[in-house]
Every structure is written in C-alpha cells, then in structure tokens.
C-alpha positions as a printed NumPy array, in Angstrom:
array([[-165.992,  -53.049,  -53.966],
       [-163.059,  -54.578,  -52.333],
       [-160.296,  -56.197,  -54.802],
       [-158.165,  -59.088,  -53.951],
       [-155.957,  -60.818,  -55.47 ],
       [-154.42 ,  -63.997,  -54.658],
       [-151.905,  -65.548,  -55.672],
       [-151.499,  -69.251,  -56.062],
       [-154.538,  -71.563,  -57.318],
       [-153.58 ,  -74.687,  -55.122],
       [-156.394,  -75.734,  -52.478],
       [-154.765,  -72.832,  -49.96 ],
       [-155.987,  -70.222,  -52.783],
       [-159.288,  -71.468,  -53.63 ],
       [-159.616,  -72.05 ,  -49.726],
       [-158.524,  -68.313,  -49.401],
       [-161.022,  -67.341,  -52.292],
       [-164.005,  -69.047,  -50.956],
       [-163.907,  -67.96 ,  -47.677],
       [-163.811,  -63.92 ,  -48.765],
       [-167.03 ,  -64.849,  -50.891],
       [-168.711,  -66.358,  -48.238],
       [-168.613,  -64.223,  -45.478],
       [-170.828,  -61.748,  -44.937],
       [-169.116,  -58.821,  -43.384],
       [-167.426,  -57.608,  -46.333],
       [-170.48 ,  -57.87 ,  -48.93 ],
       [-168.83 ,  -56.666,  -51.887],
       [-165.744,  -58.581,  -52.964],
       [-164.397,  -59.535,  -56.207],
       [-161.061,  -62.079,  -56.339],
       [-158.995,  -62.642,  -58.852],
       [-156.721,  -65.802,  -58.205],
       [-153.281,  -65.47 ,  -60.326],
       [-151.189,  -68.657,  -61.318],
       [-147.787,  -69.046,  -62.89 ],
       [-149.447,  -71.582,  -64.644],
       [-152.082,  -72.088,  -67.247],
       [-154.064,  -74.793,  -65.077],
       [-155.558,  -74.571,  -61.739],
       [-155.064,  -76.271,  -58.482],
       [-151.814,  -76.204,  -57.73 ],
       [-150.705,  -79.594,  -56.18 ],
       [-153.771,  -80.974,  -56.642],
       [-153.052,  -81.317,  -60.136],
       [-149.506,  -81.413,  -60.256],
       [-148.585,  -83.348,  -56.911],
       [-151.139,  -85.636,  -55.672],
       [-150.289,  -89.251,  -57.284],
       [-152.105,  -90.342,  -60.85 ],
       [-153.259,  -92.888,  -58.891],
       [-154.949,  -91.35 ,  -56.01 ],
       [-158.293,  -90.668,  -57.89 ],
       [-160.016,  -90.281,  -55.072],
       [-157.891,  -87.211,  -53.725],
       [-157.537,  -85.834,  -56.938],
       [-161.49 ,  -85.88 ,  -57.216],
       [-160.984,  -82.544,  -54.683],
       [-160.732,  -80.901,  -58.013],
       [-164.122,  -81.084,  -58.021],
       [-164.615,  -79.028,  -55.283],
       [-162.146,  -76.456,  -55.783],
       [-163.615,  -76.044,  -59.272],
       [-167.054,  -75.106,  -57.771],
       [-165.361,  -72.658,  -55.899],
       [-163.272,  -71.397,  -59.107],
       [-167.06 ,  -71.062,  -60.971],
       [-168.376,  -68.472,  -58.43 ],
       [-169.332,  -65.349,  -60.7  ],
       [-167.184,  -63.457,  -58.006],
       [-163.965,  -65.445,  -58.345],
       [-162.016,  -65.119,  -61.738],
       [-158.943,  -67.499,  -62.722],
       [-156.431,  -65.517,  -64.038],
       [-154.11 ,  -68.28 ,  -65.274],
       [-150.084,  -67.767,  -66.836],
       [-149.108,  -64.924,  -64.823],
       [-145.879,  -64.05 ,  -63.443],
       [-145.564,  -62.502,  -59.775],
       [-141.904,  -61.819,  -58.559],
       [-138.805,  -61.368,  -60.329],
       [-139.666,  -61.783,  -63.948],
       [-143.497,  -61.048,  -63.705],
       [-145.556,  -58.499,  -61.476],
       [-144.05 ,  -57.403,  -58.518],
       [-145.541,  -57.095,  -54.959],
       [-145.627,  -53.365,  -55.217],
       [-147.119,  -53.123,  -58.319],
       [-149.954,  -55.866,  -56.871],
       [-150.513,  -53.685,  -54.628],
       [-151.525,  -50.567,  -56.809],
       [-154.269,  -52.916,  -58.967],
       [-155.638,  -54.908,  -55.366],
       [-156.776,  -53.509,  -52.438],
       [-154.998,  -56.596,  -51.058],
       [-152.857,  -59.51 ,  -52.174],
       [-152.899,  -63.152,  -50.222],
       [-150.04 ,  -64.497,  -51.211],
       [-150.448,  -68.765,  -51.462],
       [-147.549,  -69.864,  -53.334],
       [-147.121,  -73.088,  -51.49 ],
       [-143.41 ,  -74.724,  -50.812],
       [-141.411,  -75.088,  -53.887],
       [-137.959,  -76.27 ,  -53.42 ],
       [-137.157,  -79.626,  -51.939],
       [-134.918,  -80.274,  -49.206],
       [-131.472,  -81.509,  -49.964],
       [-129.216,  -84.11 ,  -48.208],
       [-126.284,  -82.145,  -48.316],
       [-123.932,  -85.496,  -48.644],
       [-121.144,  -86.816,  -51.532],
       [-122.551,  -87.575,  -54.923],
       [-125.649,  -85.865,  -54.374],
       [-125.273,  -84.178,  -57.748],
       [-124.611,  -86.946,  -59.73 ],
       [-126.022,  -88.201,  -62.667],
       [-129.398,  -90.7  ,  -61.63 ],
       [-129.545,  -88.57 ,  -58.294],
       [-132.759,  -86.701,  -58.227],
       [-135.318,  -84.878,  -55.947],
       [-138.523,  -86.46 ,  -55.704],
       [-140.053,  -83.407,  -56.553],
       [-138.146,  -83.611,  -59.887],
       [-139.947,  -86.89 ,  -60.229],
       [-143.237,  -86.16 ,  -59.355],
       [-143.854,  -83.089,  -61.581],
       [-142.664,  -85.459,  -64.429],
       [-145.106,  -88.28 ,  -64.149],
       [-147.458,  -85.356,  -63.218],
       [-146.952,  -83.693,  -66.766],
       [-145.837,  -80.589,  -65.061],
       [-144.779,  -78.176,  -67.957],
       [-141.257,  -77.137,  -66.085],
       [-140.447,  -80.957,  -65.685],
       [-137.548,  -82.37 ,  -67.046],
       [-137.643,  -83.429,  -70.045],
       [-134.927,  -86.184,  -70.214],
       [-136.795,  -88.747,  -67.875],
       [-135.357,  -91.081,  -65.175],
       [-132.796,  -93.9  ,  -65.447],
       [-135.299,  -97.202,  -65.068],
       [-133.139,  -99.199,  -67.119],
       [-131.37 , -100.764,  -63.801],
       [-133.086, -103.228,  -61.312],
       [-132.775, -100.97 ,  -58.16 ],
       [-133.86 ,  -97.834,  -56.892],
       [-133.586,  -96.095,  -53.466],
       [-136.064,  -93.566,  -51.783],
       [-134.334,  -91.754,  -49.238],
       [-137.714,  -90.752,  -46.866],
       [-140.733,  -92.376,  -45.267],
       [-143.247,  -89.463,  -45.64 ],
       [-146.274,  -89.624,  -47.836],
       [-144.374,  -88.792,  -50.604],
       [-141.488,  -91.276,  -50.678],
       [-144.577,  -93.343,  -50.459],
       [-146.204,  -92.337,  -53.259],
       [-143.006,  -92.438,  -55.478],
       [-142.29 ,  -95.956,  -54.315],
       [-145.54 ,  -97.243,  -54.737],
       [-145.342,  -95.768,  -58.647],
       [-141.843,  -97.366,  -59.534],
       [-143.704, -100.855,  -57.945],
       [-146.309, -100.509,  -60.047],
       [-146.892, -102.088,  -63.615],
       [-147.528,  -99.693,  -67.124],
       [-151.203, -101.235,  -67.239],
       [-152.227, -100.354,  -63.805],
       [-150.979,  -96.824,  -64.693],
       [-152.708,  -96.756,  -68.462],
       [-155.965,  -95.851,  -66.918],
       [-154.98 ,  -92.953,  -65.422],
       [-153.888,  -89.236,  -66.694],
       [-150.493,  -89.931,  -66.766],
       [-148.49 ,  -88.232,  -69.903],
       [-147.941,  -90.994,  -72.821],
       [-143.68 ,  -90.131,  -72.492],
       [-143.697,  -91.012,  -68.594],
       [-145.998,  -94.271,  -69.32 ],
       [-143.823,  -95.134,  -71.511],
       [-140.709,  -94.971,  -69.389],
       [-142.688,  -97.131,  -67.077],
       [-144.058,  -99.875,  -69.154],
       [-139.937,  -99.934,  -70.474],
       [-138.513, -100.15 ,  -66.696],
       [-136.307, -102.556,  -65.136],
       [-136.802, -101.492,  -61.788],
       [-137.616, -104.45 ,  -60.086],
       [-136.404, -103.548,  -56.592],
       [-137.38 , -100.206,  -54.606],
       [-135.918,  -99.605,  -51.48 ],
       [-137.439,  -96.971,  -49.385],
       [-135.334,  -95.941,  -46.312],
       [-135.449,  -93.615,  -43.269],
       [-132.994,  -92.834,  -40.954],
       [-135.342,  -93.402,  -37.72 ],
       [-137.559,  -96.218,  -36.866],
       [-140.869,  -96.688,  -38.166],
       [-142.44 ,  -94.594,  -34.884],
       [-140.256,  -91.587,  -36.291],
       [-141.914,  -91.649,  -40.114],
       [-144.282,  -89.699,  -41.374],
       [-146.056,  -91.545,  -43.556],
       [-150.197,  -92.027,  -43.152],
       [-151.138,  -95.414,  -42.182],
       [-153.748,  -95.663,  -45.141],
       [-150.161,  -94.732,  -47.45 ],
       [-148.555,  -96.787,  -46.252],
       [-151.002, -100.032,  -46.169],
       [-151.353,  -99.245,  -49.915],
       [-147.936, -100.501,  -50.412],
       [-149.397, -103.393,  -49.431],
       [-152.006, -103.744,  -51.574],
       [-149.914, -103.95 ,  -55.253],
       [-150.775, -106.591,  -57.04 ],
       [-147.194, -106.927,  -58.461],
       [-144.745, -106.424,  -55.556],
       [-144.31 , -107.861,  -52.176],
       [-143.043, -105.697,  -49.354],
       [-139.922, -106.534,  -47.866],
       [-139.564, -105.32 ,  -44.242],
       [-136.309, -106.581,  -42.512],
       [-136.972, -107.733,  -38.739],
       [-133.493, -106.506,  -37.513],
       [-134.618, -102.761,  -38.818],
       [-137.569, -103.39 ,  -36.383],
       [-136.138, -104.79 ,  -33.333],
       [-134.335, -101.105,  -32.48 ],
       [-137.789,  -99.422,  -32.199],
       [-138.167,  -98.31 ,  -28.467],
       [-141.925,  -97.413,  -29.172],
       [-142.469, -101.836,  -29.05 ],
       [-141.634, -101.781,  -25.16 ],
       [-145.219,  -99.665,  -24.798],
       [-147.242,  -99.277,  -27.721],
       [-149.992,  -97.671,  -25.66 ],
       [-147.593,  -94.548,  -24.994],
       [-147.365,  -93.541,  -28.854],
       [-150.383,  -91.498,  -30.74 ],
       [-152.925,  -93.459,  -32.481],
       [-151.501,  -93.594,  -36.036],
       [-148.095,  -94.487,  -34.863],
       [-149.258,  -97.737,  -33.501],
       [-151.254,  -98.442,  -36.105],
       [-148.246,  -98.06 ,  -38.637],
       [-146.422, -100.331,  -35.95 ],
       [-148.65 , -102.857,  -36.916],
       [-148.474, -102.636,  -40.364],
       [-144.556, -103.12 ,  -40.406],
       [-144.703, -105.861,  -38.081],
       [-147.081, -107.639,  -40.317],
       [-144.989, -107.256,  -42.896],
       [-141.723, -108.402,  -41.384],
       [-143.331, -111.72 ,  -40.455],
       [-145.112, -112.398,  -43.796],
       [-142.608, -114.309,  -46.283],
       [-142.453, -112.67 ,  -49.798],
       [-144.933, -114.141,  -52.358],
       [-142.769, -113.925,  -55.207],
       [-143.862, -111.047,  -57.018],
       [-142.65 , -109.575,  -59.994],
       [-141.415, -106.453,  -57.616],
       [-140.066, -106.083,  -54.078],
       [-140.549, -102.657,  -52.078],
       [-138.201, -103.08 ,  -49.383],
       [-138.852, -100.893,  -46.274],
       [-135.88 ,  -99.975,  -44.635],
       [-135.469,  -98.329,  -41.035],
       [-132.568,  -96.8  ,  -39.157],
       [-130.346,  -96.362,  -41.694],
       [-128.94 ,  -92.676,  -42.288],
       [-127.455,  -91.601,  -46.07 ],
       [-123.481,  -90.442,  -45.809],
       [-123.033,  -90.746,  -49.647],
       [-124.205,  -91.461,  -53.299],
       [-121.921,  -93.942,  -54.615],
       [-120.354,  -93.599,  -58.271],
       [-119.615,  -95.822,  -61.109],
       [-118.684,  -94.228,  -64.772],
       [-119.707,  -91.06 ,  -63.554],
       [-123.162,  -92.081,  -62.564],
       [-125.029,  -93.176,  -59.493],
       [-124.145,  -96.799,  -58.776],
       [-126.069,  -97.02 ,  -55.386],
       [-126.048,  -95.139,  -51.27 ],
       [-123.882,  -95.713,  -48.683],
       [-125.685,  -95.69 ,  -45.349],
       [-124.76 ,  -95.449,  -41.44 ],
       [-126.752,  -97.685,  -38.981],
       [-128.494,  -95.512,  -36.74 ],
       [-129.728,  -95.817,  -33.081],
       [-131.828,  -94.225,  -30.671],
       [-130.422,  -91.787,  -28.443],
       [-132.781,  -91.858,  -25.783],
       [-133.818,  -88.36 ,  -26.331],
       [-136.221,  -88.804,  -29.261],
       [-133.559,  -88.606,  -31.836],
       [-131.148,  -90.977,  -33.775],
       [-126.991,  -91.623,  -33.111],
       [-124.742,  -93.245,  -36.315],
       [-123.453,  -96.583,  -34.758],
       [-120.126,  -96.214,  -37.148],
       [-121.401,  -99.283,  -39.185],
       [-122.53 ,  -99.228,  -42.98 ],
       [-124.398, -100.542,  -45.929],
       [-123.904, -100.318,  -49.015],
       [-127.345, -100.485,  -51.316],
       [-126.933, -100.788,  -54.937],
       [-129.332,  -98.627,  -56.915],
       [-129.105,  -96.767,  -60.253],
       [-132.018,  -94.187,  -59.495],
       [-131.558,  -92.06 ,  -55.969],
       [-134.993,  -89.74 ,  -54.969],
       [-134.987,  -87.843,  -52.17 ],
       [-138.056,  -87.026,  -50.499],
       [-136.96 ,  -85.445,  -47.19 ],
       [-139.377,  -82.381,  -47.134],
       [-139.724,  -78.954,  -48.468],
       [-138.788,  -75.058,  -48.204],
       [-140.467,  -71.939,  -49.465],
       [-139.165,  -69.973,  -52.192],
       [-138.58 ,  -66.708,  -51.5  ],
       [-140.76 ,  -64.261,  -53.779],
       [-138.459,  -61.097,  -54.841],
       [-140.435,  -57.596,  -53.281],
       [-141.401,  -59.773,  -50.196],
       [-139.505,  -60.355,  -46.905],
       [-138.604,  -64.343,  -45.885],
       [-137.506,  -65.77 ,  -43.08 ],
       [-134.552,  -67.804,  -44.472],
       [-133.98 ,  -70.15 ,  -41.18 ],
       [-137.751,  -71.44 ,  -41.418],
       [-138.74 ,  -70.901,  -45.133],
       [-141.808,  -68.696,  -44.662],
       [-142.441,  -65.332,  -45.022],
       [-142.839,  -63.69 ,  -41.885],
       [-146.578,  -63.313,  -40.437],
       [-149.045,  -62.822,  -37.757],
       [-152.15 ,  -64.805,  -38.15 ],
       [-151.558,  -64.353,  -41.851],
       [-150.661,  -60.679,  -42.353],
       [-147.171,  -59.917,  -43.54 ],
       [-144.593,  -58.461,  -41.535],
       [-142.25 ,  -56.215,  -42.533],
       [-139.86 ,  -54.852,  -40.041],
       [-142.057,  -56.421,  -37.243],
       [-145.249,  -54.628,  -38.197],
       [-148.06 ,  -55.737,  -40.518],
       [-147.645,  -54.353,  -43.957],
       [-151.207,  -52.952,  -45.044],
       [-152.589,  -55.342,  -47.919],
       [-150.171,  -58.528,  -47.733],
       [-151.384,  -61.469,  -46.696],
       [-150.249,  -65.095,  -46.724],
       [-151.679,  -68.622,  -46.288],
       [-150.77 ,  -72.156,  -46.858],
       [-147.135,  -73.368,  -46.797],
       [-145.734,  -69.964,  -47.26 ],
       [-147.16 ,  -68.993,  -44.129],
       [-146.676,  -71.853,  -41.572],
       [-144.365,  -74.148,  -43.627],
       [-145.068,  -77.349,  -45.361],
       [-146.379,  -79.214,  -42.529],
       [-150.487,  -80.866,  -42.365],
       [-152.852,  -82.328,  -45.054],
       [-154.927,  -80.586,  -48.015],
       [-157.411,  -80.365,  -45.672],
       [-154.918,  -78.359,  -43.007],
       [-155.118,  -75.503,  -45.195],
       [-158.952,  -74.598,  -44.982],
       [-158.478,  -73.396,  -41.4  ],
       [-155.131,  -71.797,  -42.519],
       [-156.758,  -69.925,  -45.347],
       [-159.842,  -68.964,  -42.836],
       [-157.347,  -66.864,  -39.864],
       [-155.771,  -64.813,  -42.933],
       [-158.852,  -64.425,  -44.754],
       [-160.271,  -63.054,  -40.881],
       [-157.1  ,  -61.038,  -40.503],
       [-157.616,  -59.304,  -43.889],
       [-161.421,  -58.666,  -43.053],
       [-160.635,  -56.99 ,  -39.931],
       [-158.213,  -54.552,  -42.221],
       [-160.858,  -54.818,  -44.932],
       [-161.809,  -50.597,  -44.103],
       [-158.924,  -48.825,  -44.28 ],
       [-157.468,  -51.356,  -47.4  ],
       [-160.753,  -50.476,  -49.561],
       [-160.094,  -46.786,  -48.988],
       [-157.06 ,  -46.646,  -50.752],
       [-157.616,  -46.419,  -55.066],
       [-156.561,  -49.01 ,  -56.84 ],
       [-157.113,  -49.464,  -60.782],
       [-160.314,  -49.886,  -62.424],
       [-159.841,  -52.94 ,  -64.33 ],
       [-156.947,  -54.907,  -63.079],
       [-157.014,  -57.537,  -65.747],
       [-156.728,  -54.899,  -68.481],
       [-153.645,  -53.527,  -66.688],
       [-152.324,  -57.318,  -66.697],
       [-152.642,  -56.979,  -70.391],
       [-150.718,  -53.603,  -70.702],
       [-147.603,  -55.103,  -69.514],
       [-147.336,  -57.896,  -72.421],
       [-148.919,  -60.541,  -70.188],
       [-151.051,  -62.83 ,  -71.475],
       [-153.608,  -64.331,  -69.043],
       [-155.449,  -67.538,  -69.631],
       [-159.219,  -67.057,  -68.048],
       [-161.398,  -69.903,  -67.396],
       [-162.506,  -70.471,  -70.423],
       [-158.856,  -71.276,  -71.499],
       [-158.637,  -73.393,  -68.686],
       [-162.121,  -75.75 ,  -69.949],
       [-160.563,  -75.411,  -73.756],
       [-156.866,  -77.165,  -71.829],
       [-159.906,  -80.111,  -70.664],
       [-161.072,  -80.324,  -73.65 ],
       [-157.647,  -80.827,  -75.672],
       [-156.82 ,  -83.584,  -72.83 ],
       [-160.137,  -85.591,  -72.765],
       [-159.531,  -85.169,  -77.127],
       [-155.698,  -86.469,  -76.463],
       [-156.836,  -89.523,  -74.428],
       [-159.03 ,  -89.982,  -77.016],
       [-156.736,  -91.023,  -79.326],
       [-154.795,  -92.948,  -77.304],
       [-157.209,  -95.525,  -76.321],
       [-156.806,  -93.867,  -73.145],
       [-158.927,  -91.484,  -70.26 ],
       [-158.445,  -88.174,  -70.47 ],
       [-153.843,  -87.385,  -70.517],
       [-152.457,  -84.574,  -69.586],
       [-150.574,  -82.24 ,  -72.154],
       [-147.273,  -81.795,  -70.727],
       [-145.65 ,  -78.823,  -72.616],
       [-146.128,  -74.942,  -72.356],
       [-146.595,  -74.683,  -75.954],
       [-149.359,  -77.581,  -75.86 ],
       [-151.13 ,  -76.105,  -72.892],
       [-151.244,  -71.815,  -74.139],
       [-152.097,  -73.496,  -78.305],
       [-155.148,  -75.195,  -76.192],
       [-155.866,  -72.39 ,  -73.935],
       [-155.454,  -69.293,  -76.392],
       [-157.743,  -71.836,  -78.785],
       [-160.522,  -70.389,  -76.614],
       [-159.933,  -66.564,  -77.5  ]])
C-alpha cells in the first residue's frame, strides 16, 4: 500500500486526492488529506463570495471526492512550526503533496497603510466568510465611503458585497455578526480603483457585469478614466475577454445613474501614494493619475486625487507562506519545484510534492488547479517504487493522536453541517456558518 498524505483540503487537494485514486498504475493507495482547519475545502468555503452559490455548489463535487472509502479527511491538524513537521510527515507517508494554497495578501507598501479602517481584503473576506481566525472586531461601515484598491475578481467580489443590501445577503450562509454589520452600514458609496486602464484589470467579464446587475446601486464609470485606454484605437488587437470588459465599461460610462440607494464607482488610472488620516483613523486615499507608457505599463502624471473613504481594502494579489522544514523561493512565493516535486538544493527531494498556489503561484481559476494537481500527482507516480519501499508507520492517524493532536474525521465534519443547518434554523435563516473554533471542535468532537 502506498501512503500519502496531503496537505491542504482546498480544490488543489481534493484535485490531488482524486487523481491518485483514479489512476490505475499505482493500484493500492490510501490518502489522508490534513487541514489546519476543522472544515474542508479550503477557499471554497472560506473565499468564494456568500453569494456565488453557484461556485460554491463545487462543494458538491469535492465532497464526492472526500467520500471515496480510500480518501480520509483528517481535519484540525497542524503542519509546520507549531504542528507536524515535514520530516516527521515524512516518517508516517510514503509521500506528502503539499497544497497549502497562498495565504498572505500583498501589501501596498505606501503612508497610512497601517492605520486604523485600513485593511486587506483578505481580512475582509474570511470575516463575512465566518473564517474562525477572522477578526473579530468587524469593519468600520458607519461612514458613507469606501475604497477598493484592485480590479481583480476579488476587489470585485468585495465591492459588489459592501453594494449590496442585508436582505439580499439574509438568504445566504453568511455569519449572523457580519449580517448584522451589513444591514447597520452606511456605506453608500464604493469606489473600486486600479492603477491601469480597464484593458490592464483582471477581473472576469461575467464579475464584473454582476456589478451591474444590483438591484440597489448604480455603477459609476467616469468617461475621462476611459478616454486614456490605448486598447480603444484597435479593439480587435486585445484577447477576447479584454474587449468584452471594454464593452462593459463603456456601457457604463454612457448610461446616467438611476438613482439608486448605492453607487459603485469604477475608477481607472489612478495609482495609491497614501492613506490619508483624520483622529488617528483612515479619512480617505490619495492617488496619482497614471498614464500609459507605451511599453505595456503605467507612468504617475504628478497630478492627484484625493477620495474620501473611511474603510480602505486592498485586494492587489497574494504570496505563499512559507511552511517551516520546507525550502521557498522568497522572490516568487512558491516553494521551489519541477513539475511538482520539491527541490531542495536543485534536486528533487524523495516524497515532497506540491500543487496549487504553492507550486506555481496564485495565478488561474478553481478549475486551473485540476491540471496542476494532475503533473504532480504524475510526477509522484513515476517515484511511486522507490517511495513505497521505504517503511513508514502502520497507522498514521494513531501516531497523529500520540502527539496531543486531535483530528476531526468526517464524521466531525457532517456533525459541523448539522450544527449549521440547526443554527439557521433558528434564525429564520438557511443553513449559517459557525464562526468560532470553540463552536466548530463542540460540533465536531459532538460526533465522537
């Protein structure tokens, strides 16, 4: 039998997992995927808007995967620094594919960053996502403007969930403390705003045409931000989705406001030089107008705006963590690889494996990661001969338990369901998430 273990339960795990089950070469594989966490699917869960039911319906899927009599959840385990190390990993697995996605946001590295109403929009997400490390303190909504610095997917998403209204959010699994904040904010305008023109972003065009489609908030794009975009003089130059986004913001530009409760404004070409301060808190962001430089980039033009705002997310991408035991590549946030296998020192280090994020960077879609997880699954089949000849232990998950650990199986994970589908229960509501460690291991360890 050939033991794996990988670590991570996002869709680049359960990708990972499925594809060592399914293949034929290696008939006799058992997987155990480990998670920090008490809950499976990584960002699937914990990233993917409340409001996105259809992507968050891939749970479905990855939970047929996580069902396979061959695959066990192991959930609240540590790996790295305060948890299992990679060594000893490697003494219970005859491998290890490490899928620990990218966890730390990118910074702006301007004035005021730190300051009080200034936060990633990671920070945000895993709040209104009921992640159990979120802060706890919530956001400042009590003012009438926020600013999204970003035009990716996810300054989308975090825009589009400050426009909307507490009722359109009630039916779905957001925690009661975050719908709460919402149904309380003054937000009223959200400005989201990237320092190249709208050829530049990186936003879907189905993302970004849901904007559009609030029923509470007009978008507000100003023709001046558009008439700097080069890609206009020949449309037919640009890939697909960039002309089609074209479209979009040019609609928008020439369609009057309708008067809606809420305006997303869509800014272009404006670059953030500092977070501006009033009684110690965020009082709004100082931008540079930006130009093209003819070589695909962006050049300040030495004039600014000021934008008045009381909230400040950033959403301007994200970096691997690095995992203590395991080399990293600082300058690109991975850990270093060939077609999945971990180098150390240049050469492949028998057993370690990566995929997702970790191993090419946070760049593609959920969907990216299936082919991702397939090459390192491949690469770890072609080792899989001399990895099952070395002994490892018996019964991993016993071992797990040795140390003090406490792993939540499956069944723990359907008893977490169960508590949620109770909680929304009683609130009138679909099923809510439980947003607390305590909450989620009471409702898992229910099931012992």
């Amino acid at each position: 039998m050939l033991r794996v273990a990988v670590v991570g339960s996002g869709p680049s795990g359960v990708y990972a997992a499925q594809a060592l089950v399914q293949q034929s070469a290696v008939p006799d594989v058992r997987v155990h995927i480990l998670d920090r966490l008490p809950c499976p699917y990584g960002l699937v869960r914990y990233g993917v808007a409340p409001d996105h039911e259809k992507i968050k319906s891939l749970q479905n899927n990855l939970r047929s995967v996580l069902e396979d009599e061959r695959i066990d959840f192991v959930g609240n385990v540590e790996v790295g620094a305060h948890g299992l190390t990679p060594a000893r990993l490697l003494e219970l697995y005859h491998a290890v594919v490490y899928c620990v996605g990218a966890a730390r946001d990118r910074r702006l590295g301007i004035p005021g960053e730190d300051l009080p109403g200034s936060h990633s929009a990671t920070d945000f997400v895993s709040w209104y996502s009921a992640h159990p490390d979120a802060v706890t303190g919530g956001f400042p909504l009590g003012g009438p403007s926020a600013v999204v610095i970003g035009v990716g997917n996810v300054a989308v998403d975090v825009a589009r969930i400050l426009a909307r209204g507490a009722d359109e959010l009630r039916t779905t699994d957001v925690p009661e403390p975050a719908l709460a904040a919402f149904a309380a904010s003054r937000v009223r305008d959200v400005h989201m705003v990237g320092r190249r023109g709208p050829s530049g972003a990186k936003f879907t065009t189905k993302e970004l045409r849901e904007l559009g489609a609030l029923p509470g908030a007009d978008v507000v794009v100003e023709p001046a931000d558009l008439a700097l975009e080069t890609a206009y003089a020949d449309p037919e130059a640009v890939p697909a989705v960039v002309r089609r986004n074209l479209t979009v913001v040019r609609e928008w530009a020439a369609r009057p406001p309708a008067g809606r409760a809420r305006r997303i404004h869509v800014r272009f070409f404006l670059r953030p030089v500092e977070v501006l301060e009033r009684g110690g808190r965020v009082a709004g962001v100082r931008f540079e107008r930006t130009a093209p430089d003819g070589r695909g980039g962006v050049r300040g033009t030495g004039t600014y705006e000021d934008i008045e705002a009381q909230l400040v997310l950033r959403a301007v991408g994200y970096r691997g963590v690095p995992t203590p035991g395991l080399p990293f590549d600082t300058d690109r946030g991975i850990v270093p690889n060939a077609a999945g296998r971990v180098l150390r020192d240049g050469a492949p280090s028998p057993g370690e494996y990566v995929a997702g994020w970790i191993k090419r960077g946070p760049t593609g879609v959920i969907g990216t990661n299936r082919p991702c997880a397939k090459e390192t699954v491949a690469s770890l089949l072609g080792d899989a001969s001399q990895l099952a000849a070395r002994p490892v232990a018996a019964d991993p998950l016993a071992e797990l338990q040795a140390t003090g650990q406490r792993p939540v199986a499956w069944p723990g994970w359907l008893a977490i369901e169960s508590a949620e589908e109770a909680l929304g229960r009683t609130l009138g509501r679909r099923s809510v998430k439980i947003a607390d460690w305590q909450g989620l291991l009471s409702a898992a360890h229910g099931a012992d």
